[in-house]
Amino acid sequence: MSVERYFRVRAGSTDAWARQEGEALRLLDGAPWAGPREGAETLPVAEASLLAPAVPSKIIAVGRNYADHAAERGKAVPKEPLLFFKPPSSLIGPGEAIRRPTWVGRVDQEAELGIVIGRRAARLPGPEASLAHVFGATCVNDVTARELQEKDVQFTRAKGFDTFCPVGPCIATGLDLDRRRVVGRVNGEVRQEGSTEQLVFSVAYLVWYVSRVMTLLPGDIISTGTPSGVGPLRPGDVTEVEVEGVGTLANPVTEG
């Protein structure tokens, strides 16, 4: 299967989906997983104003899904996937600022492979049925107020601030999700580097497991966990998440 990349862009006064064709984006009349028609209008990739490439009903994240990250946190690898939510209100797109509240203490980046659901999934019979419900892959930065995470035990507050879920720059289809390099950088310096081959629970297993708990809808995002090397973000930093085959998601950090 060939790799295709789909973007969500600001086109005039409206938001639109688009498929990449070389250095141009061809606008679509709907979400790419819904069988949209392609229009005649295109715009250069370099001039496009990119938005988060999904409008999810929910964002499900997975904790400690890399053994090396669990170890650096001094935590055990979970026996089952450790799930938590990031609210849709935390979602931002490429280039938008992560606003670091002044009162929360340390705030970390977490570079992750995100998967976007393309078909409704509920109570799937097993992991082997899961990938048919995945539309494609994206980059996610699971920004975390680390001191609040330790204080609260559960993750809602630490993970849920507005702007704490950058996603983008696109959704890539046709990739082998079990062999994706994941890199996190701050100001151009590599802090995290891993591969989805190291996931404790695979993409297929995660989709199946989540579907046993809640119905996954097209556009929903599952963020699959972060490799070791997480570290603090400060105002003025630029944080990057790169997923092999998808691209690089970059966001500045501000205070407020």
Coordinates of N, CA, C and O in Angstrom, one line a residue, residues 98-103 161-164 235 253-256:
I98 N 2.1 25.9 23.1 CA 1.8 25.2 24.3 C 1.9 26.3 25.4 O 3.0 26.9 25.6
R99 N 0.8 26.5 26.1 CA 0.8 27.5 27.2 C 1.1 26.8 28.5 O 0.3 26.0 29.0
R100 N 2.2 27.1 29.1 CA 2.7 26.5 30.3 C 2.2 27.3 31.5 O 2.7 28.5 31.7
P101 N 1.3 26.8 32.3 CA 0.8 27.6 33.5 C 1.9 27.9 34.4 O 2.8 27.1 34.7
T102 N 1.9 29.1 35.0 CA 3.0 29.5 35.8 C 3.1 28.8 37.2 O 4.1 28.7 37.8
W103 N 2.0 28.2 37.6 CA 1.9 27.6 39.0 C 2.0 26.1 39.0 O 1.9 25.6 40.1
F161 N -4.7 20.2 30.6 CA -4.7 21.6 30.4 C -4.9 21.9 28.9 O -4.5 21.2 28.0
D162 N -5.6 23.1 28.7 CA -5.7 23.6 27.3 C -4.3 23.7 26.7 O -3.3 24.1 27.4
T163 N -4.2 23.3 25.5 CA -2.9 23.3 24.7 C -2.0 22.1 25.0 O -0.9 22.1 24.4
F164 N -2.4 21.2 25.9 CA -1.4 20.1 26.3 C -1.5 18.9 25.4 O -1.0 17.9 25.7
P235 N 9.4 28.3 28.9 CA 9.0 29.4 27.9 C 10.1 29.8 27.0 O 11.2 29.9 27.4
V253 N 6.7 27.1 23.1 CA 6.2 27.1 24.4 C 6.2 28.5 25.0 O 7.2 29.2 24.9
T254 N 5.0 28.9 25.5 CA 4.9 30.2 26.2 C 4.5 30.0 27.6 O 4.1 28.9 28.0
E255 N 4.4 31.1 28.3 CA 4.0 31.1 29.7 C 2.7 31.7 29.8 O 2.4 32.8 29.2
G256 N 1.8 31.1 30.6 CA 0.5 31.8 30.8 C -0.7 30.8 30.8 O -0.5 29.6 30.6

